[in-house]
CSV table of C-alpha atoms and ligand atoms in Angstrom, one decimal:
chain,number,residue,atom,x,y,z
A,951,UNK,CA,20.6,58.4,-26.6
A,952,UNK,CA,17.9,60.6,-25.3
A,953,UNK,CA,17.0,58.8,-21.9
A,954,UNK,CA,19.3,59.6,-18.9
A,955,UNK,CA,18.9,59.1,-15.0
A,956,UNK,CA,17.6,62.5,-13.4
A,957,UNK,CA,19.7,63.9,-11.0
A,958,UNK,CA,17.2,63.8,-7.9
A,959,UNK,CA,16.8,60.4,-7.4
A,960,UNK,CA,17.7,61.1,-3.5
A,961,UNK,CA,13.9,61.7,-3.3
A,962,UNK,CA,11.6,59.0,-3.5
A,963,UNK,CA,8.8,58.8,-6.2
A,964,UNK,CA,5.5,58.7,-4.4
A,965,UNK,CA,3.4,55.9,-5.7
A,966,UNK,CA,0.4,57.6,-4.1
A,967,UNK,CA,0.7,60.8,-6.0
A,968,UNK,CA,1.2,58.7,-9.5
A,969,UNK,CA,5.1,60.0,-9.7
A,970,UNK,CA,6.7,58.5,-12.8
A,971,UNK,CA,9.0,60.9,-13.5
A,972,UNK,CA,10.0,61.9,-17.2
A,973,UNK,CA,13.4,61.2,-18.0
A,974,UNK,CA,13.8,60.7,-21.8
A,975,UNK,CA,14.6,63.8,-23.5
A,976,UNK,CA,13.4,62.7,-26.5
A,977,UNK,CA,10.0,62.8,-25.4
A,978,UNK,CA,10.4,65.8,-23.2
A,979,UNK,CA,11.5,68.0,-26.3
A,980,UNK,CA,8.6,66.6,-28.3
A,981,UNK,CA,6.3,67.7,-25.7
A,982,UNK,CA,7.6,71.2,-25.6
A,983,UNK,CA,7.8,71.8,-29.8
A,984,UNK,CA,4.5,70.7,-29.2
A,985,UNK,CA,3.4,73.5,-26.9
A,986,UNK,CA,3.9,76.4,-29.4
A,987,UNK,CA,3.5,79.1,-27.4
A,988,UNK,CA,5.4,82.2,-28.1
A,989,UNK,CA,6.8,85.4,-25.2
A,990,UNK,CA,3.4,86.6,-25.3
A,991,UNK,CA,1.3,83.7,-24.2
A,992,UNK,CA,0.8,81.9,-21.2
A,993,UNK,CA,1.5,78.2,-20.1
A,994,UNK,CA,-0.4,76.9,-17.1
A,995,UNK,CA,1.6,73.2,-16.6
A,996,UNK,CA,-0.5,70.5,-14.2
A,997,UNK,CA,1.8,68.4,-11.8
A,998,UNK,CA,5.5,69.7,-13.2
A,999,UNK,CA,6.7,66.9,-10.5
A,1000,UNK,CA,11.0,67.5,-10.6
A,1001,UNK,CA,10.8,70.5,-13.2
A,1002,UNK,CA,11.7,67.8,-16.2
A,1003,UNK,CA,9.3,69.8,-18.6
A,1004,UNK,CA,8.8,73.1,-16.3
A,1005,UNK,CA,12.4,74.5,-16.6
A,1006,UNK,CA,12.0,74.1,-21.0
A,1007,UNK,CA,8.7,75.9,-21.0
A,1008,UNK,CA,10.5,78.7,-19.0
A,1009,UNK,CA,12.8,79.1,-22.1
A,1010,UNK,CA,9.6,80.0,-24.2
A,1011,UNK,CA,10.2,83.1,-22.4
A,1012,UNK,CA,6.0,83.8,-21.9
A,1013,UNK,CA,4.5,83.4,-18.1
A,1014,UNK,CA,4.0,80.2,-16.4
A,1015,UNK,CA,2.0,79.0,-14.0
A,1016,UNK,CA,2.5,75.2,-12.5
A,1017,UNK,CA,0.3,73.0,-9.9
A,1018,UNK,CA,1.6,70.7,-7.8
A,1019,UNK,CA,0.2,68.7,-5.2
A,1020,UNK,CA,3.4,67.9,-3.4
A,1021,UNK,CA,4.5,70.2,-1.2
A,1022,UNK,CA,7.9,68.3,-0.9
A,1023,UNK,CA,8.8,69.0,-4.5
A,1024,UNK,CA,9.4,72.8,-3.4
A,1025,UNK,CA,12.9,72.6,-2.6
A,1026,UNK,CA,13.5,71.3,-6.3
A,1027,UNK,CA,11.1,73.7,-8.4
A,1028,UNK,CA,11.5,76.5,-5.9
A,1029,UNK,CA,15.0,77.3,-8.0
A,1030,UNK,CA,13.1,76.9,-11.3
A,1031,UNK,CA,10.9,80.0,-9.4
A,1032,UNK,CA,11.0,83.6,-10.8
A,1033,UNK,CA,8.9,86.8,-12.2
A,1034,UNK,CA,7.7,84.6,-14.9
A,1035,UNK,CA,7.3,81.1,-13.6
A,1036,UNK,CA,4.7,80.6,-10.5
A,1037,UNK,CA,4.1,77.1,-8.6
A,1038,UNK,CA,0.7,76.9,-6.6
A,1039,UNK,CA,0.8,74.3,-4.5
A,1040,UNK,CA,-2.6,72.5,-4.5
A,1041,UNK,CA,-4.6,70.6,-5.8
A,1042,UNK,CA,-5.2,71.0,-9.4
A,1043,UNK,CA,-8.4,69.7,-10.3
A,1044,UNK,CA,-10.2,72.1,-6.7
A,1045,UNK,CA,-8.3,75.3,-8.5
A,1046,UNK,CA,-10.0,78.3,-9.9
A,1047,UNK,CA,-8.1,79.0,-13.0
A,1048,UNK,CA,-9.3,82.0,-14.0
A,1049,UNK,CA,-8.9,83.7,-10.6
A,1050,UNK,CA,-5.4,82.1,-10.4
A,1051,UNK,CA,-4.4,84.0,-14.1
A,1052,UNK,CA,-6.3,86.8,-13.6
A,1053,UNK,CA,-3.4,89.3,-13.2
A,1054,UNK,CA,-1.5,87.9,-16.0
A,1055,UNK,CA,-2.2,89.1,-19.3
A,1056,UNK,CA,-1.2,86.9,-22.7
A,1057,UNK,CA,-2.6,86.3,-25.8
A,1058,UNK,CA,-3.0,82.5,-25.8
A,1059,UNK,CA,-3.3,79.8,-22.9
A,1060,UNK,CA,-1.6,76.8,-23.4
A,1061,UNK,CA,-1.9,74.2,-21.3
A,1062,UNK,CA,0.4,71.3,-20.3
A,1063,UNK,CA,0.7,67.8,-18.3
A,1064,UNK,CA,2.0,64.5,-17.3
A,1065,UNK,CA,0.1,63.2,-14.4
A,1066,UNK,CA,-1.4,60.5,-12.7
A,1067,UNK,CA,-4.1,58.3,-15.5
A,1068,UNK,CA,-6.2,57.6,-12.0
A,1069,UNK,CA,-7.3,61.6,-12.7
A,1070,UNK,CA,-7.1,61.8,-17.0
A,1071,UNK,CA,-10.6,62.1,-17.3
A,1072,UNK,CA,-11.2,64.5,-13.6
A,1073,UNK,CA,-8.5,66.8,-15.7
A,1074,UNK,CA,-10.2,67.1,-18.8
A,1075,UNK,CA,-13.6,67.5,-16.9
A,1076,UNK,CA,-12.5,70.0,-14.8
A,1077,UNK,CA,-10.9,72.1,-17.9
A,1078,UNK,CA,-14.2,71.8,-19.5
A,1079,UNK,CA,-15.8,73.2,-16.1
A,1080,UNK,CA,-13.8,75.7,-16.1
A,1081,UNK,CA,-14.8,77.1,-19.2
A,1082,UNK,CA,-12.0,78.7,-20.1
A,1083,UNK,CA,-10.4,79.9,-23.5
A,1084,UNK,CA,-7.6,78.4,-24.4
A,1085,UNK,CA,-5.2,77.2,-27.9
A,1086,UNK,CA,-4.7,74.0,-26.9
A,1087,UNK,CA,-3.5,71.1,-24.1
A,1088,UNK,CA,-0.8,68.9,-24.5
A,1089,UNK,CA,-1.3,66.0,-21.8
A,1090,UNK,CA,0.5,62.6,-21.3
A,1091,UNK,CA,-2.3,59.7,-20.9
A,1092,UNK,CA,-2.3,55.8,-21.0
A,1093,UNK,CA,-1.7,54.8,-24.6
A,1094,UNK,CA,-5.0,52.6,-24.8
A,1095,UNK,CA,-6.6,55.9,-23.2
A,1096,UNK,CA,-5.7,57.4,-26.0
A,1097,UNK,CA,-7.0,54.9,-28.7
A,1098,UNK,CA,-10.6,55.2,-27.0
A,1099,UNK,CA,-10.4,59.3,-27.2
A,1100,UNK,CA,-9.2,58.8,-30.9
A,1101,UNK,CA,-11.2,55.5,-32.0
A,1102,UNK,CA,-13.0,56.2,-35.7
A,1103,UNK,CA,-16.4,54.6,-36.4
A,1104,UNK,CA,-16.1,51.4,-36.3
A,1105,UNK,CA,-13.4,50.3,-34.5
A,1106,UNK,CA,-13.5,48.4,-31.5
A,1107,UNK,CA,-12.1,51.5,-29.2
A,1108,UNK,CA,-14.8,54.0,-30.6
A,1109,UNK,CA,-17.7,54.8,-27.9
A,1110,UNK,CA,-19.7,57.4,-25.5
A,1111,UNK,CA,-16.5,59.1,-24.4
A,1112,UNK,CA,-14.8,59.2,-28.5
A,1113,UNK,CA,-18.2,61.2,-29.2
A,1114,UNK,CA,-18.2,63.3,-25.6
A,1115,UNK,CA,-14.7,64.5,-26.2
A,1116,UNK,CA,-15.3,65.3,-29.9
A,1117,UNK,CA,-18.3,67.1,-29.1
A,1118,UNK,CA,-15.2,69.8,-27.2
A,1119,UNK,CA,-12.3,69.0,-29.2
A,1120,UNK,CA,-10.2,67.8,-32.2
A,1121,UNK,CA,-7.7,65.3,-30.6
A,1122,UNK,CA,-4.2,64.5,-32.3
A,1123,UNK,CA,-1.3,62.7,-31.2
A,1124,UNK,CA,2.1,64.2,-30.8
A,1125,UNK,CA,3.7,60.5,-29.9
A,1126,UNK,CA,3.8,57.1,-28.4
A,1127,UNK,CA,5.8,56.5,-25.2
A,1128,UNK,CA,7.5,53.8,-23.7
A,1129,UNK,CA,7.5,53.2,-20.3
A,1130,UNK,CA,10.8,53.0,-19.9
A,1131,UNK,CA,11.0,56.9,-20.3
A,1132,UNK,CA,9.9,57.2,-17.1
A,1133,UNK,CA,11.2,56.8,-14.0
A,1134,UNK,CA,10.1,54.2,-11.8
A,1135,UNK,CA,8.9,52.6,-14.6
A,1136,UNK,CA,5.3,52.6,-14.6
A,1137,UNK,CA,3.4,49.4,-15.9
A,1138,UNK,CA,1.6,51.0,-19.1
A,1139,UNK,CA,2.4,52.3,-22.4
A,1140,UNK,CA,1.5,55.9,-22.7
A,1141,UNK,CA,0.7,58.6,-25.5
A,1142,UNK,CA,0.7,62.1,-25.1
A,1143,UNK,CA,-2.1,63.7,-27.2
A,1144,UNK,CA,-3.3,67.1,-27.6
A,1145,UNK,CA,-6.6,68.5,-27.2
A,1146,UNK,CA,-7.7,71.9,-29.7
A,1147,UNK,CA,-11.1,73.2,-29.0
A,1148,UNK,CA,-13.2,72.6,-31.6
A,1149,UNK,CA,-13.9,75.5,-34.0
A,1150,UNK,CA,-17.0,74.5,-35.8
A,1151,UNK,CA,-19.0,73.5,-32.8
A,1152,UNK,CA,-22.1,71.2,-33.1
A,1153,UNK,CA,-25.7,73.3,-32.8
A,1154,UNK,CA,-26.9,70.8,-30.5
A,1155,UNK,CA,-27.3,70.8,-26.3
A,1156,UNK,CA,-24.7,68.7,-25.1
A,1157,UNK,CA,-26.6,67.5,-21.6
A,1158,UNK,CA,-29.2,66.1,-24.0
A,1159,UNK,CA,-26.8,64.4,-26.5
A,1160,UNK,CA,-25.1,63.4,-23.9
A,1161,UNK,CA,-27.9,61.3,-22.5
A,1162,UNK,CA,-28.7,60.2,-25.9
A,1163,UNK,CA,-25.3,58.9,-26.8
A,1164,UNK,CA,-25.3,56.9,-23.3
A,1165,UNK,CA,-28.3,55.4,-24.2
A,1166,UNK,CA,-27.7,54.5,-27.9
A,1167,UNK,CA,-24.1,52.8,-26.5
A,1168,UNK,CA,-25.7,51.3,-23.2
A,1169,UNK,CA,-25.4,47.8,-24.3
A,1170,UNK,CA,-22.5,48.0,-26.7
A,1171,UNK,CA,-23.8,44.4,-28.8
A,1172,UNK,CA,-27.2,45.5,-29.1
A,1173,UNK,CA,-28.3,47.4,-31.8
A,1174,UNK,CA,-30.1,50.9,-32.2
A,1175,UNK,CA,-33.7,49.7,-32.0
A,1176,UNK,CA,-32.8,47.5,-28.4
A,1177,UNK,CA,-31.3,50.3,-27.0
A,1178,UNK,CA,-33.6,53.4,-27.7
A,1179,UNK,CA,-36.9,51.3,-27.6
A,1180,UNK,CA,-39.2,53.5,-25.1
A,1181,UNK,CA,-36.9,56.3,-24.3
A,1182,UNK,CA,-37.0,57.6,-28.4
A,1183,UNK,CA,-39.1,57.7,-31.1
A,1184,UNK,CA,-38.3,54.7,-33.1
A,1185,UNK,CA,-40.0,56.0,-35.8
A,1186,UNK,CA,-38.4,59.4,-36.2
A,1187,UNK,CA,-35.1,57.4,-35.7
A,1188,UNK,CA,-35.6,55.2,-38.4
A,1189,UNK,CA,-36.4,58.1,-40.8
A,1190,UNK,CA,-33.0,59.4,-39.4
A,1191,UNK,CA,-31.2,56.4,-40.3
A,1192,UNK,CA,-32.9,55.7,-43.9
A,1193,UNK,CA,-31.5,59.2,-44.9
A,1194,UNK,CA,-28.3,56.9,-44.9
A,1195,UNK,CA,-29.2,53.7,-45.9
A,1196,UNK,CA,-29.6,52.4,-42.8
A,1197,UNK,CA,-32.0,51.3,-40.6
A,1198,UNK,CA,-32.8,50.0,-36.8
A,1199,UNK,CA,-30.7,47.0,-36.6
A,1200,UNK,CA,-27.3,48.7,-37.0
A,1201,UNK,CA,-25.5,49.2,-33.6
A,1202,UNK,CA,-24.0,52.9,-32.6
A,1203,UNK,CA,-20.8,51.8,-32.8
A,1204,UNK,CA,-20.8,51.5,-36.3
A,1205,UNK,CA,-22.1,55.0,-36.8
A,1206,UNK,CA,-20.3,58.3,-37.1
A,1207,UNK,CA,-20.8,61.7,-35.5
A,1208,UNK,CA,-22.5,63.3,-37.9
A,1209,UNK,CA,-25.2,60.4,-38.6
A,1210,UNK,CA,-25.5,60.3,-34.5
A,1211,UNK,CA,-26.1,64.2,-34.1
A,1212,UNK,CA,-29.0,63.3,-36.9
A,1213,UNK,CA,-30.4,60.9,-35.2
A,1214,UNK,CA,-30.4,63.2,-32.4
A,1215,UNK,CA,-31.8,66.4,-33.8
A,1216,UNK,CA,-34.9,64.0,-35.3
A,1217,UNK,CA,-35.9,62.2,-32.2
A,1218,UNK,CA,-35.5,65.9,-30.3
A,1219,UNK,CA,-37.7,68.2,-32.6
B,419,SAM,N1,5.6,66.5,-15.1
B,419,SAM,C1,6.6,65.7,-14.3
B,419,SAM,C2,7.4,64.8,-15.3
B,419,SAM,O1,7.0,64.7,-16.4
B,419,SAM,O2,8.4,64.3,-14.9
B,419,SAM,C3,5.9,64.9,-13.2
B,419,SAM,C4,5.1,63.8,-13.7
B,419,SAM,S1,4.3,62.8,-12.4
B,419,SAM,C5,3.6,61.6,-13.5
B,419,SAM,C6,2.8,63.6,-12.0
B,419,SAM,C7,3.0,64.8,-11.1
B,419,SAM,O3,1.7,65.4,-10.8
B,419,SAM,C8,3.6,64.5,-9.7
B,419,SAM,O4,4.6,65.5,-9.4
B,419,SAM,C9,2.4,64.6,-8.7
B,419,SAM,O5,2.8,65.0,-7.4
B,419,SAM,C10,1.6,65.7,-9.4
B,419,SAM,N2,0.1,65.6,-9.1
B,419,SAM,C11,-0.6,64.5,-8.8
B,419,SAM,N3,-1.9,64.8,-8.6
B,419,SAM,C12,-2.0,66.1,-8.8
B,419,SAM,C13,-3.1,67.1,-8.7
B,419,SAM,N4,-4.3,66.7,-8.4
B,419,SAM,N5,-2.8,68.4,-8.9
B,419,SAM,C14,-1.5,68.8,-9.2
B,419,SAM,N6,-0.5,68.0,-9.2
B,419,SAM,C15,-0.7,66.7,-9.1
């Protein structure tokens, strides 16, 4: 049986902080096969909370760096504290990464979390901010989160923020979680997925793509033509879509990234 109670419970969870503590190893050591870094690399883990994941990446034997916002969790991850693990206290999503790894030298960056959902998407914006290089990150998030950042064409999931995140990354999922791996038990399911910067990245603007994916999905039951009447030209779309068989009554939720991007690079030359 991989779940058992961890030994701290002396200290109260803060709701206010999102504190659902991991206590199922199962999970815990599918997390950590996950994060393949090797003695080399360097893990940077966001809100290690009790250590349940922090004091397994140590055993990769490469640096780590942790963030936690609770300054009361220092007399537990204090003894996790060496030459190779560090714990800022702060505020994760106001750091300044690469000035906070700076001295450290490694080959790849992995990073690693299970926090609060309230700041999923704050996370992933601020690690796309940052505009760092890094191999890949491994984060817990609410399972129905996770459908939305995974949704194919199609399905009733699939939307602005499926094509925002694929415009950065390839997204896979390393599980599904039960809440009852946690403890208190929080009210969701939950997935952790991981994140890989995308290789073979698309030769178009994102601030612009962006603005045109809002506006293709602003009404999600109207259909192209509704949506991108007077902000595009319907013409050039429709030449867009023909090149597929299509044409201005389908909806953008039927259609995939690479018809979208098309669309996109005809109504924008
Ligand atoms: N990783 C631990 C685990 O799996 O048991 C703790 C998980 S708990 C869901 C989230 C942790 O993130 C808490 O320790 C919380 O204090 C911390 N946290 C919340 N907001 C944060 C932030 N903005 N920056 C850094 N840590 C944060």
């Amino acid at each position: 049986m991989g779940i058992k109670p961890y030994p701290n419970f002396f200290m109260k969870a803060k709701k206010s902080l999102g504190q659902n503590f991991l206590i199922d190893n199962n999970v815990i050591n599918k997390i950590i096969d996950e994060v393949s870094a090797c003695k080399d690399d360097l893990i940077i883990e966001i809100g290690p909370g009790r250590g349940a994941l922090t004091s397994k990446l140590k055993n990769k034997g490469c640096n780590v760096i942790a963030y936690e916002l609770d300054n009361d969790l220092s007399n537990i991850l204090s003894k996790l504290e060496d030459n190779k693990l560090r714990v800022i206290y702060g505020d994760f999503l106001k750091s300044d990464i690469k000035e906070d790894i700076k001295d450290i030298k490694y080959n790849n960056l992995y990073l690693v979390g299970n926090l609060p959902y309230y700041i999923t998407t704050p996370i992933i914006e601020h690690i796309i901010d940052e505009n760092i290089e890094f191999s890949k990150f491994t984060i817990m998030i609410q399972k129905e989160v996770a459908d939305r950042f995974m949704a194919e064409a199609g399905t009733k999931d699939y939307g602005f923020i499926t094509l925002v995140l694929k415009y950065y990354f390839n997204i896979s999922k390393v599980c599904d979680v039960s809440k009852y791996s946690f403890n208190p038990v929080p009210k969701v399911e939950s997935s952790v997925v991981s994140f890989v910067p995308r290789k073979d990245k698309l030769d178009v603007d994102a601030d612009g793509y962006f603005k045109f994916l809002k506006n293709a999905f602003r009404q999600k039951r109207k259909n192209l033509r509704n949506n991108l009447n007077g902000l595009y030209d319907l013409d050039m779309v429709l030449q867009a879509l023909n090149k597929y068989g299509l044409d201005l009554s389908v909806r953008a939720e039927s259609l995939d990234e690479e018809i979208l991007v098309n669309i996109y690079k005809s109504v924008t030359q």
